Amino acid sequence: LGPTPAKSHYLFNLRDFAKVIFGICMASPQKVKTVDEMTRMWTHEIWRVFGDRLISDDDKAILVKSVRDVVRKTFGLNFDTIFGHLDNNGDGKVDSVKELSGLMFTDLASSGSLKRHYEEVMDYPALQNSVDNSLANYNIMTDKPMDLALFPFAIQHLCIIARILKQPGGNALLIGVGGSGR
């Protein structure tokens, strides 16, 4: 996927590959113990570094197909078995952008502990509870509390932004729809 006038930000280089490696290095060996977990983490980091830049569903579908092919050919693993928990439509395959977007790694789910572990989110209600508790604690300690509705899409983006800011030189351009308050 090369740059075009409509997609001039489709410029990828070796620095992007380094971002994938930095993302993988955020995990501790105690939390990522199997090849399947590492493959899911690698896929998540590929999706965050490359997939988050893609603007059309067709381009994202090409990335999903490419990742499926790499996992099968290079890693020698069955993609649908490893990602079976993301199968939303019950067809036994994880082959859509919507299904793969459910893959999330973060350290926000372990907010109660002193050491946060970057790990896969398998329990979304626990993540929601953790984020809600963090917001409540912030609101108790500040003069200007934030009355936010933390719905799943907002929490997903919160996890993405937290991941970006934890990386060396991490930055992002956040663009929202005009008048939406984003």
N, CA, C and O atoms as a DFTB+ gen file, in Angstrom:
728 C
 N C O
     1  1       0.849      -1.180       0.000
     2  2       0.000       0.000       0.000
     3  2       0.893       1.240       0.000
     4  3       1.442       1.624       1.033
     5  1       1.023       1.836      -1.126
     6  2       1.854       3.026      -1.236
     7  2       1.035       4.292      -1.120
     8  3      -0.195       4.252      -1.147
     9  1       1.721       5.420      -0.992
    10  2       1.009       6.694      -0.890
    11  2       0.361       7.098      -2.209
    12  3       0.893       6.824      -3.285
    13  1      -0.774       7.741      -2.114
    14  2      -1.478       8.326      -3.257
    15  2      -1.865       9.737      -2.835
    16  3      -1.718      10.080      -1.662
    17  1      -2.353      10.566      -3.753
    18  2      -2.776      11.915      -3.325
    19  2      -3.828      11.897      -2.212
    20  3      -3.817      12.763      -1.336
    21  1      -4.730      10.921      -2.241
    22  2      -5.761      10.837      -1.204
    23  2      -5.241      10.161       0.067
    24  3      -5.837      10.296       1.136
    25  1      -4.140       9.444      -0.054
    26  2      -3.590       8.703       1.089
    27  2      -2.101       9.013       1.217
    28  3      -1.268       8.107       1.223
    29  1      -1.782      10.278       1.319
    30  2      -0.382      10.695       1.345
    31  2       0.340      10.259       2.619
    32  3       1.571      10.250       2.651
    33  1      -0.390       9.902       3.656
    34  2       0.222       9.465       4.917
    35  2       0.557       7.978       4.904
    36  3       1.018       7.451       5.917
    37  1       0.342       7.296       3.804
    38  2       0.692       5.880       3.691
    39  2       2.178       5.734       3.383
    40  3       2.552       5.113       2.388
    41  1       3.003       6.294       4.217
    42  2       4.451       6.177       4.094
    43  2       4.944       5.338       5.262
    44  3       4.792       5.732       6.418
    45  1       5.527       4.196       4.972
    46  2       5.997       3.297       6.005
    47  2       7.493       3.076       5.832
    48  3       7.977       2.984       4.704
    49  1       8.226       2.991       6.931
    50  2       9.669       2.799       6.859
    51  2      10.140       1.913       8.008
    52  3       9.334       1.342       8.743
    53  1      11.444       1.812       8.147
    54  2      12.027       0.945       9.166
    55  2      11.688       1.408      10.584
    56  3      11.657       0.594      11.507
    57  1      11.437       2.688      10.764
    58  2      11.053       3.210      12.067
    59  2       9.724       2.586      12.526
    60  3       9.516       2.352      13.716
    61  1       8.841       2.325      11.570
    62  2       7.564       1.690      11.904
    63  2       7.778       0.258      12.383
    64  3       7.108      -0.201      13.309
    65  1       8.703      -0.435      11.756
    66  2       9.046      -1.782      12.220
    67  2       9.578      -1.726      13.648
    68  3       9.258      -2.586      14.469
    69  1      10.391      -0.713      13.940
    70  2      10.922      -0.553      15.303
    71  2       9.791      -0.315      16.299
    72  3       9.872      -0.775      17.438
    73  1       8.745       0.389      15.895
    74  2       7.601       0.615      16.784
    75  2       6.902      -0.694      17.129
    76  3       6.409      -0.862      18.245
    77  1       6.859      -1.617      16.179
    78  2       6.277      -2.936      16.451
    79  2       7.113      -3.644      17.511
    80  3       6.573      -4.227      18.451
    81  1       8.430      -3.589      17.355
    82  2       9.320      -4.235      18.321
    83  2       9.214      -3.569      19.693
    84  3       9.178      -4.261      20.710
    85  1       9.163      -2.230      19.735
    86  2       8.992      -1.526      21.010
    87  2       7.698      -1.965      21.696
    88  3       7.668      -2.161      22.910
    89  1       6.630      -2.116      20.909
    90  2       5.353      -2.549      21.475
    91  2       5.442      -3.941      22.082
    92  3       4.899      -4.196      23.156
    93  1       6.129      -4.833      21.390
    94  2       6.293      -6.192      21.914
    95  2       7.138      -6.173      23.184
    96  3       6.887      -6.940      24.113
    97  1       8.131      -5.301      23.219
    98  2       9.015      -5.220      24.391
    99  2       8.324      -4.623      25.618
   100  3       8.877      -4.681      26.716
   101  1       7.136      -4.053      25.455
   102  2       6.410      -3.520      26.608
   103  2       5.849      -4.638      27.485
   104  3       5.487      -4.399      28.637
   105  1       5.774      -5.850      26.947
   106  2       5.237      -6.980      27.715
   107  2       6.331      -7.619      28.543
   108  3       7.509      -7.588      28.184
   109  1       5.920      -8.195      29.651
   110  2       6.881      -8.915      30.488
   111  2       6.826     -10.400      30.140
   112  3       5.759     -10.924      29.817
   113  1       7.965     -11.077      30.207
   114  2       7.985     -12.509      29.887
   115  2       7.077     -13.340      30.797
   116  3       6.653     -14.432      30.418
   117  1       6.779     -12.834      31.985
   118  2       5.903     -13.571      32.896
   119  2       4.461     -13.606      32.393
   120  3       3.707     -14.510      32.752
   121  1       4.071     -12.646      31.577
   122  2       2.689     -12.567      31.103
   123  2       2.494     -13.159      29.706
   124  3       1.388     -13.576      29.363
   125  1       3.545     -13.200      28.909
   126  2       3.453     -13.758      27.559
   127  2       4.287     -15.033      27.549
   128  3       5.506     -14.995      27.380
   129  1       3.610     -16.155      27.731
   130  2       4.324     -17.418      27.946
   131  2       4.272     -18.369      26.760
   132  3       5.126     -19.248      26.648
   133  1       3.298     -18.220      25.876
   134  2       3.145     -19.184      24.786
   135  2       3.375     -18.513      23.430
   136  3       3.353     -17.288      23.306
   137  1       3.591     -19.337      22.442
   138  2       3.763     -18.848      21.068
   139  2       2.472     -18.185      20.595
   140  3       2.517     -17.176      19.892
   141  1       1.331     -18.740      20.970
   142  2       0.048     -18.161      20.575
   143  2      -0.114     -16.753      21.136
   144  3      -0.567     -15.853      20.430
   145  1       0.253     -16.557      22.404
   146  2       0.151     -15.225      23.016
   147  2       1.092     -14.242      22.327
   148  3       0.724     -13.090      22.096
   149  1       2.297     -14.687      22.000
   150  2       3.243     -13.812      21.311
   151  2       2.752     -13.474      19.904
   152  3       2.933     -12.350      19.435
   153  1       2.142     -14.428      19.245
   154  2       1.592     -14.180      17.905
   155  2       0.457     -13.173      17.972
   156  3       0.356     -12.293      17.117
   157  1      -0.400     -13.294      18.982
   158  2      -1.483     -12.315      19.143
   159  2      -0.915     -10.934      19.444
   160  3      -1.425      -9.931      18.946
   161  1       0.139     -10.877      20.257
   162  2       0.759      -9.586      20.564
   163  2       1.394      -8.988      19.312
   164  3       1.237      -7.796      19.052
   165  1       2.100      -9.789      18.546
   166  2       2.712      -9.307      17.307
   167  2       1.630      -8.766      16.371
   168  3       1.789      -7.697      15.782
   169  1       0.535      -9.506      16.238
   170  2      -0.566      -9.071      15.379
   171  2      -1.153      -7.754      15.887
   172  3      -1.450      -6.856      15.099
   173  1      -1.318      -7.645      17.200
   174  2      -1.836      -6.409      17.777
   175  2      -0.919      -5.234      17.461
   176  3      -1.394      -4.163      17.083
   177  1       0.377      -5.422      17.611
   178  2       1.316      -4.332      17.351
   179  2       1.345      -3.964      15.870
   180  3       1.445      -2.784      15.531
   181  1       1.259      -4.950      14.989
   182  2       1.162      -4.673      13.551
   183  2      -0.097      -3.853      13.283
   184  3      -0.074      -2.886      12.522
   185  1      -1.187      -4.250      13.916
   186  2      -2.464      -3.551      13.721
   187  2      -2.387      -2.113      14.241
   188  3      -2.910      -1.198      13.606
   189  1      -1.742      -1.910      15.384
   190  2      -1.623      -0.565      15.951
   191  2      -0.710       0.318      15.095
   192  3      -1.046       1.474      14.838
   193  1       0.422      -0.196      14.656
   194  2       1.394       0.619      13.925
   195  2       0.943       0.872      12.495
   196  3       1.020       2.003      12.016
   197  1       0.479      -0.152      11.814
   198  2       0.126      -0.008      10.408
   199  2      -1.378       0.158      10.202
   200  3      -1.808       1.033       9.450
   201  1      -2.173      -0.669      10.860
   202  2      -3.616      -0.649      10.651
   203  2      -4.290       0.635      11.093
   204  3      -5.258       1.074      10.472
   205  1      -3.785       1.249      12.168
   206  2      -4.406       2.484      12.646
   207  2      -4.210       3.645      11.687
   208  3      -4.918       4.648      11.781
   209  1      -3.271       3.530      10.775
   210  2      -3.049       4.589       9.785
   211  2      -3.940       4.449       8.568
   212  3      -4.153       5.417       7.839
   213  1      -4.457       3.264       8.343
   214  2      -5.243       3.009       7.145
   215  2      -6.628       3.630       7.277
   216  3      -7.248       3.576       8.339
   217  1      -7.104       4.218       6.183
   218  2      -8.368       4.949       6.273
   219  2      -9.531       4.251       5.578
   220  3     -10.685       4.581       5.851
   221  1      -9.267       3.309       4.702
   222  2     -10.381       2.636       4.032
   223  2     -10.486       1.192       4.518
   224  3      -9.492       0.564       4.882
   225  1     -11.703       0.692       4.514
   226  2     -11.931      -0.689       4.939
   227  2     -11.264      -1.674       3.987
   228  3     -10.837      -2.748       4.411
   229  1     -11.170      -1.323       2.705
   230  2     -10.498      -2.200       1.743
   231  2      -9.015      -2.346       2.087
   232  3      -8.466      -3.446       2.020
   233  1      -8.372      -1.242       2.455
   234  2      -6.963      -1.286       2.830
   235  2      -6.767      -2.091       4.114
   236  3      -5.804      -2.848       4.238
   237  1      -7.680      -1.925       5.059
   238  2      -7.594      -2.689       6.308
   239  2      -7.803      -4.181       6.045
   240  3      -7.166      -5.020       6.682
   241  1      -8.692      -4.512       5.110
   242  2      -8.919      -5.919       4.752
   243  2      -7.661      -6.525       4.126
   244  3      -7.362      -7.698       4.348
   245  1      -6.929      -5.736       3.351
   246  2      -5.661      -6.210       2.775
   247  2      -4.666      -6.508       3.895
   248  3      -3.947      -7.505       3.837
   249  1      -4.621      -5.652       4.910
   250  2      -3.721      -5.889       6.041
   251  2      -4.116      -7.160       6.797
   252  3      -3.248      -7.948       7.170
   253  1      -5.399      -7.363       7.023
   254  2      -5.868      -8.572       7.705
   255  2      -5.428      -9.806       6.922
   256  3      -4.920     -10.768       7.499
   257  1      -5.627      -9.773       5.605
   258  2      -5.225     -10.911       4.768
   259  2      -3.717     -11.122       4.828
   260  3      -3.257     -12.261       4.906
   261  1      -2.952     -10.052       4.795
   262  2      -1.493     -10.167       4.847
   263  2      -1.025     -10.763       6.173
   264  3      -0.144     -11.623       6.195
   265  1      -1.609     -10.310       7.264
   266  2      -1.240     -10.832       8.581
   267  2      -1.620     -12.304       8.685
   268  3      -0.847     -13.106       9.211
   269  1      -2.802     -12.669       8.190
   270  2      -3.214     -14.080       8.186
   271  2      -2.198     -14.926       7.424
   272  3      -1.821     -16.007       7.875
   273  1      -1.753     -14.428       6.260
   274  2      -0.790     -15.167       5.440
   275  2       0.554     -15.318       6.142
   276  3       1.160     -16.388       6.093
   277  1       1.025     -14.260       6.794
   278  2       2.314     -14.329       7.499
   279  2       2.235     -15.321       8.651
   280  3       3.151     -16.118       8.852
   281  1       1.152     -15.274       9.399
   282  2       1.004     -16.206      10.536
   283  2       0.989     -17.652      10.033
   284  3       1.563     -18.537      10.669
   285  1       0.337     -17.890       8.903
   286  2       0.250     -19.249       8.362
   287  2       1.575     -19.679       7.732
   288  3       2.089     -20.753       8.044
   289  1       2.129     -18.848       6.849
   290  2       3.325     -19.254       6.097
   291  2       4.611     -19.133       6.910
   292  3       5.412     -20.068       6.932
   293  1       4.818     -18.020       7.567
   294  2       6.082     -17.769       8.256
   295  2       6.115     -18.415       9.635
   296  3       7.096     -19.062      10.002
   297  1       5.039     -18.238      10.397
   298  2       5.005     -18.794      11.744
   299  2       4.547     -20.248      11.754
   300  3       4.798     -20.964      12.724
   301  1       3.882     -20.696      10.694
   302  2       3.401     -22.074      10.626
   303  2       2.269     -22.354      11.599
   304  3       2.150     -23.471      12.103
   305  1       1.437     -21.359      11.868
   306  2       0.343     -21.500      12.833
   307  2      -1.003     -21.290      12.161
   308  3      -1.090     -20.666      11.103
   309  1      -2.049     -21.812      12.779
   310  2      -3.404     -21.631      12.274
   311  2      -3.979     -20.351      12.885
   312  3      -4.249     -20.294      14.085
   313  1      -4.159     -19.347      12.064
   314  2      -4.640     -18.041      12.514
   315  2      -5.993     -18.145      13.208
   316  3      -6.210     -17.535      14.255
   317  1      -6.894     -18.916      12.625
   318  2      -8.251     -19.013      13.169
   319  2      -8.293     -19.708      14.526
   320  3      -9.177     -19.429      15.335
   321  1      -7.360     -20.598      14.779
   322  2      -7.282     -21.261      16.082
   323  2      -6.755     -20.290      17.140
   324  3      -7.294     -20.205      18.243
   325  1      -5.704     -19.568      16.791
   326  2      -5.082     -18.633      17.737
   327  2      -6.029     -17.500      18.104
   328  3      -6.059     -17.060      19.253
   329  1      -6.799     -17.029      17.136
   330  2      -7.679     -15.883      17.348
   331  2      -9.146     -16.287      17.450
   332  3     -10.030     -15.456      17.240
   333  1      -9.413     -17.546      17.769
   334  2     -10.779     -18.051      17.821
   335  2     -11.688     -17.280      18.761
   336  3     -12.889     -17.185      18.506
   337  1     -11.148     -16.726      19.845
   338  2     -11.972     -15.977      20.803
   339  2     -12.502     -14.672      20.216
   340  3     -13.383     -14.046      20.806
   341  1     -11.977     -14.252      19.063
   342  2     -12.449     -13.020      18.420
   343  2     -13.507     -13.279      17.347
   344  3     -14.019     -12.336      16.744
   345  1     -13.834     -14.534      17.108
   346  2     -14.806     -14.895      16.074
   347  2     -16.200     -14.457      16.511
   348  3     -16.829     -15.097      17.354
   349  1     -16.673     -13.362      15.927
   350  2     -17.971     -12.791      16.323
   351  2     -19.147     -13.419      15.590
   352  3     -20.248     -13.489      16.135
   353  1     -18.927     -13.877      14.360
   354  2     -20.051     -14.361      13.569
   355  2     -20.196     -15.884      13.575
   356  3     -21.088     -16.415      12.913
   357  1     -19.349     -16.586      14.298
   358  2     -19.484     -18.021      14.466
   359  2     -19.154     -18.855      13.245
   360  3     -19.562     -20.014      13.173
   361  1     -18.421     -18.299      12.272
   362  2     -18.076     -19.067      11.079
   363  2     -16.763     -19.840      11.226
   364  3     -16.322     -20.510      10.292
   365  1     -16.142     -19.740      12.406
   366  2     -14.890     -20.461      12.641
   367  2     -13.668     -19.765      12.086
   368  3     -12.565     -20.307      12.147
   369  1     -13.847     -18.567      11.543
   370  2     -12.730     -17.817      10.981
   371  2     -12.708     -16.404      11.566
   372  3     -13.747     -15.817      11.868
   373  1     -11.512     -15.891      11.713
   374  2     -11.331     -14.493      12.085
   375  2     -10.703     -13.843      10.866
   376  3      -9.481     -13.816      10.718
   377  1     -11.562     -13.314       9.987
   378  2     -11.071     -12.812       8.715
   379  2     -11.617     -11.427       8.355
   380  3     -11.490     -10.980       7.215
   381  1     -12.216     -10.762       9.320
   382  2     -12.742      -9.428       9.030
   383  2     -12.070      -8.386       9.920
   384  3     -11.518      -8.697      10.975
   385  1     -12.135      -7.157       9.461
   386  2     -11.566      -6.038      10.215
   387  2     -12.279      -5.895      11.547
   388  3     -11.641      -5.644      12.570
   389  1     -13.593      -6.053      11.545
   390  2     -14.376      -5.910      12.777
   391  2     -13.962      -6.944      13.823
   392  3     -13.854      -6.626      15.007
   393  1     -13.734      -8.173      13.387
   394  2     -13.331      -9.216      14.335
   395  2     -11.937      -8.952      14.889
   396  3     -11.715      -9.082      16.093
   397  1     -10.998      -8.582      14.026
   398  2      -9.629      -8.363      14.478
   399  2      -9.499      -7.100      15.328
   400  3      -8.570      -6.984      16.128
   401  1     -10.419      -6.159      15.161
   402  2     -10.346      -4.932      15.977
   403  2     -10.656      -5.214      17.449
   404  3     -10.422      -4.356      18.300
   405  1     -11.172      -6.389      17.756
   406  2     -11.409      -6.768      19.147
   407  2     -10.143      -7.180      19.887
   408  3     -10.168      -7.369      21.103
   409  1      -9.039      -7.320      19.162
   410  2      -7.762      -7.678      19.774
   411  2      -7.175      -6.450      20.445
   412  3      -6.931      -5.439      19.786
   413  1      -6.945      -6.529      21.759
   414  2      -6.457      -5.367      22.494
   415  2      -5.473      -5.800      23.571
   416  3      -5.751      -6.692      24.373
   417  1      -4.325      -5.150      23.569
   418  2      -3.327      -5.310      24.633
   419  2      -3.198      -3.966      25.321
   420  3      -3.169      -2.928      24.660
   421  1      -3.121      -3.977      26.641
   422  2      -2.969      -2.744      27.402
   423  2      -2.468      -3.071      28.803
   424  3      -2.464      -4.226      29.229
   425  1      -2.049      -2.033      29.500
   426  2      -1.715      -2.212      30.913
   427  2      -2.732      -1.487      31.790
   428  3      -2.559      -1.423      33.007
   429  1      -3.769      -0.950      31.201
   430  2      -4.794      -0.230      31.963
   431  2      -5.697      -1.169      32.750
   432  3      -6.363      -0.740      33.693
   433  1      -5.728      -2.437      32.377
   434  2      -6.597      -3.391      33.073
   435  2      -6.056      -3.776      34.442
   436  3      -6.799      -4.270      35.290
   437  1      -4.763      -3.550      34.661
   438  2      -4.161      -3.938      35.946
   439  2      -3.870      -2.712      36.801
   440  3      -2.779      -2.576      37.355
   441  1      -4.848      -1.825      36.905
   442  2      -4.621      -0.568      37.617
   443  2      -4.550      -0.747      39.132
   444  3      -4.014       0.123      39.819
   445  1      -5.070      -1.839      39.668
   446  2      -5.053      -2.037      41.114
   447  2      -3.694      -2.448      41.655
   448  3      -3.435      -2.305      42.850
   449  1      -2.826      -2.955      40.796
   450  2      -1.524      -3.433      41.253
   451  2      -0.466      -2.342      41.098
   452  3      -0.646      -1.389      40.340
   453  1       0.639      -2.498      41.828
   454  2       1.722      -1.522      41.735
   455  2       2.441      -1.615      40.403
   456  3       2.812      -0.593      39.826
   457  1       2.642      -2.827      39.907
   458  2       3.300      -3.011      38.620
   459  2       2.245      -3.353      37.589
   460  3       1.533      -4.350      37.714
   461  1       2.153      -2.524      36.580
   462  2       1.189      -2.769      35.510
   463  2       1.806      -3.673      34.459
   464  3       2.953      -3.482      34.056
   465  1       1.044      -4.648      34.022
   466  2       1.520      -5.589      33.014
   467  2       0.795      -5.330      31.703
   468  3      -0.433      -5.254      31.663
   469  1       1.569      -5.194      30.632
   470  2       1.025      -5.039      29.289
   471  2       0.599      -6.424      28.828
   472  3       1.441      -7.276      28.543
   473  1      -0.708      -6.648      28.754
   474  2      -1.229      -7.972      28.446
   475  2      -2.514      -7.873      27.650
   476  3      -3.116      -6.805      27.538
   477  1      -2.921      -9.003      27.101
   478  2      -4.130      -9.029      26.286
   479  2      -5.369      -8.851      27.149
   480  3      -5.464      -9.398      28.248
   481  1      -6.301      -8.088      26.642
   482  2      -7.573      -7.881      27.331
   483  2      -8.508      -9.021      26.932
   484  3      -8.960      -9.105      25.790
   485  1      -8.781      -9.879      27.880
   486  2      -9.714     -10.988      27.651
   487  2     -11.045     -10.722      28.362
   488  3     -12.064     -11.328      28.030
   489  1     -11.028      -9.826      29.328
   490  2     -12.203      -9.526      30.134
   491  2     -12.509      -8.028      30.018
   492  3     -12.021      -7.221      30.810
   493  1     -13.330      -7.668      29.009
   494  2     -13.638      -6.259      28.781
   495  2     -14.384      -5.612      29.948
   496  3     -14.117      -4.448      30.247
   497  1     -15.310      -6.308      30.625
   498  2     -15.935      -5.678      31.796
   499  2     -14.921      -5.321      32.888
   500  3     -15.083      -4.305      33.564
   501  1     -13.886      -6.134      33.070
   502  2     -12.852      -5.811      34.060
   503  2     -12.066      -4.577      33.635
   504  3     -11.713      -3.747      34.472
   505  1     -11.788      -4.450      32.327
   506  2     -11.109      -3.253      31.820
   507  2     -11.989      -2.026      32.036
   508  3     -11.506      -0.982      32.474
   509  1     -13.263      -2.150      31.732
   510  2     -14.212      -1.045      31.931
   511  2     -14.225      -0.628      33.400
   512  3     -14.189       0.562      33.711
   513  1     -14.276      -1.600      34.294
   514  2     -14.287      -1.332      35.728
   515  2     -13.001      -0.636      36.164
   516  3     -13.040       0.312      36.948
   517  1     -11.873      -1.101      35.661
   518  2     -10.578      -0.511      36.004
   519  2     -10.488       0.944      35.555
   520  3     -10.032       1.807      36.305
   521  1     -10.923       1.205      34.335
   522  2     -10.885       2.574      33.806
   523  2     -11.871       3.468      34.558
   524  3     -11.558       4.618      34.865
   525  1     -13.057       2.944      34.853
   526  2     -14.032       3.713      35.631
   527  2     -13.493       4.051      37.021
   528  3     -13.678       5.166      37.509
   529  1     -12.828       3.089      37.655
   530  2     -12.232       3.342      38.971
   531  2     -11.130       4.399      38.904
   532  3     -11.038       5.259      39.780
   533  1     -10.306       4.335      37.876
   534  2      -9.246       5.335      37.708
   535  2      -9.837       6.721      37.518
   536  3      -9.340       7.694      38.085
   537  1     -10.893       6.815      36.723
   538  2     -11.558       8.106      36.515
   539  2     -12.178       8.602      37.820
   540  3     -12.083       9.789      38.134
   541  1     -12.808       7.717      38.577
   542  2     -13.404       8.105      39.862
   543  2     -12.331       8.586      40.831
   544  3     -12.535       9.573      41.538
   545  1     -11.179       7.892      40.872
   546  2     -10.079       8.328      41.743
   547  2      -9.551       9.694      41.323
   548  3      -9.245      10.534      42.168
   549  1      -9.446       9.910      40.030
   550  2      -8.993      11.213      39.539
   551  2      -9.986      12.309      39.946
   552  3      -9.592      13.384      40.398
   553  1     -11.262      12.018      39.778
   554  2     -12.289      13.011      40.098
   555  2     -12.315      13.364      41.587
   556  3     -12.666      14.485      41.954
   557  1     -11.947      12.417      42.436
   558  2     -11.893      12.680      43.884
   559  2     -10.739      13.622      44.210
   560  3     -10.860      14.473      45.092
   561  1      -9.624      13.472      43.502
   562  2      -8.404      14.213      43.838
   563  2      -8.293      15.578      43.163
   564  3      -7.392      16.341      43.509
   565  1      -9.147      15.911      42.240
   566  2      -8.976      17.145      41.472
   567  2     -10.054      18.173      41.788
   568  3     -11.132      17.848      42.284
   569  1      -9.722      19.430      41.482
   570  2     -10.698      20.507      41.632
   571  2     -11.658      20.561      40.452
   572  3     -12.757      21.104      40.560
   573  1     -11.236      19.995      39.325
   574  2     -12.063      20.019      38.115
   575  2     -12.339      18.594      37.648
   576  3     -11.648      18.089      36.764
   577  1     -13.337      17.947      38.230
   578  2     -13.635      16.566      37.847
   579  2     -14.150      16.480      36.403
   580  3     -14.756      17.416      35.881
   581  1     -13.889      15.337      35.787
   582  2     -14.345      15.090      34.415
   583  2     -15.546      14.159      34.460
   584  3     -15.462      13.047      34.982
   585  1     -16.645      14.612      33.919
   586  2     -17.843      13.795      33.839
   587  2     -17.855      13.140      32.458
   588  3     -18.437      13.668      31.510
   589  1     -17.202      11.979      32.364
   590  2     -17.050      11.309      31.081
   591  2     -17.874      10.035      31.022
   592  3     -18.032       9.331      32.020
   593  1     -18.398       9.750      29.832
   594  2     -19.067       8.480      29.571
   595  2     -18.052       7.593      28.862
   596  3     -17.739       7.822      27.694
   597  1     -17.543       6.600      29.546
   598  2     -16.510       5.733      28.985
   599  2     -17.146       4.493      28.364
   600  3     -17.236       3.442      28.998
   601  1     -17.578       4.632      27.130
   602  2     -18.170       3.529      26.381
   603  2     -17.039       2.739      25.704
   604  3     -15.914       3.235      25.640
   605  1     -17.303       1.535      25.202
   606  2     -16.234       0.668      24.685
   607  2     -15.332       1.310      23.623
   608  3     -14.117       1.113      23.651
   609  1     -15.903       2.066      22.699
   610  2     -15.096       2.701      21.655
   611  2     -14.125       3.719      22.267
   612  3     -12.976       3.822      21.836
   613  1     -14.590       4.466      23.266
   614  2     -13.717       5.444      23.938
   615  2     -12.603       4.731      24.707
   616  3     -11.460       5.189      24.710
   617  1     -12.929       3.625      25.351
   618  2     -11.916       2.867      26.098
   619  2     -10.887       2.274      25.143
   620  3      -9.695       2.250      25.450
   621  1     -11.342       1.795      23.986
   622  2     -10.404       1.265      22.998
   623  2      -9.417       2.352      22.578
   624  3      -8.216       2.095      22.496
   625  1      -9.900       3.542      22.315
   626  2      -9.009       4.636      21.915
   627  2      -8.133       5.106      23.072
   628  3      -6.994       5.523      22.858
   629  1      -8.648       5.043      24.273
   630  2      -7.834       5.363      25.447
   631  2      -6.648       4.401      25.554
   632  3      -5.528       4.816      25.853
   633  1      -6.902       3.126      25.310
   634  2      -5.824       2.121      25.340
   635  2      -4.802       2.382      24.230
   636  3      -3.598       2.240      24.444
   637  1      -5.280       2.757      23.066
   638  2      -4.378       3.053      21.940
   639  2      -3.501       4.254      22.267
   640  3      -2.292       4.220      22.038
   641  1      -4.096       5.309      22.799
   642  2      -3.339       6.519      23.129
   643  2      -2.350       6.239      24.261
   644  3      -1.218       6.722      24.220
   645  1      -2.760       5.468      25.266
   646  2      -1.855       5.127      26.371
   647  2      -0.658       4.343      25.850
   648  3       0.463       4.559      26.311
   649  1      -0.872       3.437      24.898
   650  2       0.214       2.668      24.301
   651  2       1.187       3.584      23.570
   652  3       2.402       3.442      23.705
   653  1       0.662       4.506      22.812
   654  2       1.505       5.434      22.050
   655  2       2.366       6.272      22.985
   656  3       3.565       6.428      22.752
   657  1       1.768       6.808      24.034
   658  2       2.493       7.705      24.930
   659  2       3.538       6.985      25.777
   660  3       4.462       7.622      26.283
   661  1       3.409       5.679      25.939
   662  2       4.395       4.926      26.719
   663  2       5.647       4.588      25.921
   664  3       6.663       4.199      26.497
   665  1       5.581       4.734      24.606
   666  2       6.724       4.390      23.773
   667  2       7.688       5.566      23.659
   668  3       7.268       6.720      23.748
   669  1       8.970       5.287      23.464
   670  2       9.947       6.370      23.298
   671  2       9.592       7.227      22.081
   672  3       9.443       6.711      20.973
   673  1       9.461       8.521      22.295
   674  2       9.123       9.432      21.202
   675  2       7.720       9.233      20.668
   676  3       7.423       9.623      19.538
   677  1       6.850       8.628      21.473
   678  2       5.495       8.349      21.020
   679  2       4.704       9.629      20.784
   680  3       4.738      10.548      21.601
   681  1       3.997       9.683      19.670
   682  2       3.173      10.846      19.359
   683  2       2.036      10.413      18.460
   684  3       2.106       9.377      17.799
   685  1       0.994      11.215      18.445
   686  2      -0.165      10.906      17.611
   687  2      -0.879      12.197      17.262
   688  3      -0.868      13.156      18.033
   689  1      -1.487      12.211      16.114
   690  2      -2.330      13.322      15.699
   691  2      -3.764      12.849      15.850
   692  3      -4.199      11.939      15.144
   693  1      -4.505      13.466      16.772
   694  2      -5.872      13.065      17.047
   695  2      -6.823      14.007      16.342
   696  3      -6.782      15.218      16.557
   697  1      -7.672      13.458      15.510
   698  2      -8.608      14.258      14.734
   699  2     -10.021      13.750      15.023
   700  3     -10.280      12.549      14.949
   701  1     -10.913      14.650      15.345
   702  2     -12.296      14.283      15.605
   703  2     -13.228      14.982      14.644
   704  3     -12.830      15.910      13.940
   705  1     -14.457      14.540      14.617
   706  2     -15.468      15.141      13.771
   707  2     -15.811      16.517      14.322
   708  3     -16.021      16.662      15.526
   709  1     -15.870      17.519      13.472
   710  2     -16.156      18.877      13.913
   711  2     -17.488      18.976      14.639
   712  3     -18.506      18.464      14.172
   713  1     -17.466      19.645      15.795
   714  2     -18.682      19.859      16.568
   715  2     -19.068      18.701      17.464
   716  3     -20.095      18.763      18.140
   717  1     -18.266      17.641      17.484
   718  2     -18.632      16.470      18.285
   719  2     -18.047      16.520      19.689
   720  3     -18.408      15.710      20.543
   721  1     -17.147      17.468      19.931
   722  2     -16.532      17.569      21.231
   723  2     -15.374      16.615      21.431
   724  3     -14.860      16.489      22.542
   725  1     -14.957      15.946      20.380
   726  2     -13.817      15.024      20.489
   727  2     -12.522      15.765      20.363
   728  3     -11.454      15.157      20.430
